[in-house]
XYZ file of C-alpha atoms in Angstrom:
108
model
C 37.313 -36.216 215.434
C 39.269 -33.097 214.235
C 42.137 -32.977 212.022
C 44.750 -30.762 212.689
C 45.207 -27.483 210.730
C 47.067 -28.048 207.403
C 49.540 -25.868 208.651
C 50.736 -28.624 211.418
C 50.048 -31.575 209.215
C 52.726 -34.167 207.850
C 54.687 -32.242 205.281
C 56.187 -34.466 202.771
C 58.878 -32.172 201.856
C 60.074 -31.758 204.874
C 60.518 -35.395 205.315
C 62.530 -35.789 202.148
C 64.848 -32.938 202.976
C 65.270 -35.381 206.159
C 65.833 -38.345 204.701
C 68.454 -36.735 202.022
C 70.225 -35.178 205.272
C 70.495 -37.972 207.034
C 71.687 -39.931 204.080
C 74.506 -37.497 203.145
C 75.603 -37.700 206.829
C 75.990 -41.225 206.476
C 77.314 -40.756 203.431
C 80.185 -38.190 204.911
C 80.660 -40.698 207.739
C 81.200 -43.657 205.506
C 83.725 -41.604 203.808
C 85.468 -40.303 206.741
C 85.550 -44.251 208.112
C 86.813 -45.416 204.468
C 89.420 -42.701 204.788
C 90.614 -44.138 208.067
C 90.450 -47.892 206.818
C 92.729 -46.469 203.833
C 95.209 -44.895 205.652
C 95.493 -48.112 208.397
C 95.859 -50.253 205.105
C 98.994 -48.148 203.891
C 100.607 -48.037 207.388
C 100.341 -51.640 207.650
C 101.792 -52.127 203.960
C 104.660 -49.680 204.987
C 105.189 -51.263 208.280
C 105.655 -54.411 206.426
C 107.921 -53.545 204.086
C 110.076 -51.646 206.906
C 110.345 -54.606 208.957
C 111.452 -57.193 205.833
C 113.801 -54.367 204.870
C 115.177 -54.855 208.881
C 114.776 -58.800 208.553
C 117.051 -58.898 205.218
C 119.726 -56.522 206.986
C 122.799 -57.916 207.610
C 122.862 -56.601 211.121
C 125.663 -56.404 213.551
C 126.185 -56.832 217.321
C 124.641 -53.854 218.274
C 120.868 -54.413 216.957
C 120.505 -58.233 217.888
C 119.617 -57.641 221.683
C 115.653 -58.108 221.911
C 115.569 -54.412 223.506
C 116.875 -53.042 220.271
C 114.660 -54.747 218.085
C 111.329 -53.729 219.834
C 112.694 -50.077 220.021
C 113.182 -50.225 216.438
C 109.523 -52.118 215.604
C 107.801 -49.348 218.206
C 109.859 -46.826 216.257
C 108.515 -48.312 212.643
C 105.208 -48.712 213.883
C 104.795 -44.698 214.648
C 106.882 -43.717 211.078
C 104.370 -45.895 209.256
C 101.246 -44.527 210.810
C 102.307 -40.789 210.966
C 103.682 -41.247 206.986
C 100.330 -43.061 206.385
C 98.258 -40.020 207.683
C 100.373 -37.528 205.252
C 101.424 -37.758 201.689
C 102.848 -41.279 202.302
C 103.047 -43.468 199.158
C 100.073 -41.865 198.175
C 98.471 -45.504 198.847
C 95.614 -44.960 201.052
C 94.673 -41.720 198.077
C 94.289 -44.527 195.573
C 92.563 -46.805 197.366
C 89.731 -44.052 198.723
C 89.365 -43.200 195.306
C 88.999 -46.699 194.225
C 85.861 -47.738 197.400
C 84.503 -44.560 197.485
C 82.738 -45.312 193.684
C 81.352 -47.555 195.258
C 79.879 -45.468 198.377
C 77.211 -43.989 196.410
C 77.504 -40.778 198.748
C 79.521 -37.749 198.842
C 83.278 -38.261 196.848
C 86.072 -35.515 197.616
């Protein structure tokens, strides 16, 4: 039986710089997924408070038909998630910072 040169052999360092790469890609991908969790979170808080700000409206004739009313909730729906994705309340920002202590990974 012949062992192979040392060269060739099972480098320990080498596996460690492995194992810290494929942590800090997890780590970067739990990040980029916590991110994305944030962000839904706000545009579901502001699509809330759009629609009880449309549901305490005093309304008139024109915005009671049942066409109107999904036009409007498509129309929040896409404000809320395109204002969640940019400064927005600065909601989803707060509560990245808050999880991401707990990632244990790469923090921005």
């Amino acid at each position: 039986m012949t062992l192979p040169p040392l060269a060739t052999a099972f480098d320990a360092r080498q596996a460690s710089s492995l194992s810290d790469d494929k942590i800090a890609t997890k780590a970067t991908r739990d990040a980029d997924r916590l991110r994305g969790a944030a962000e839904g979170f706000e545009a579901l808080f502001l699509n809330q408070i759009l629609q009880s700000g449309r549901a305490a409206s005093f309304g008139d004739s024109l915005t009671e038909s049942s066409a109107t009313q999904t036009a409007q909730s498509l129309l929040d729906s896409t404000l809320t998630e395109v204002g969640a994705g940019r400064a927005g309340l600065g909601l989803s920002e707060a509560i990245y910072r808050q999880f991401s202590a707990h990632l244990g990974g790469v923090q921005e």
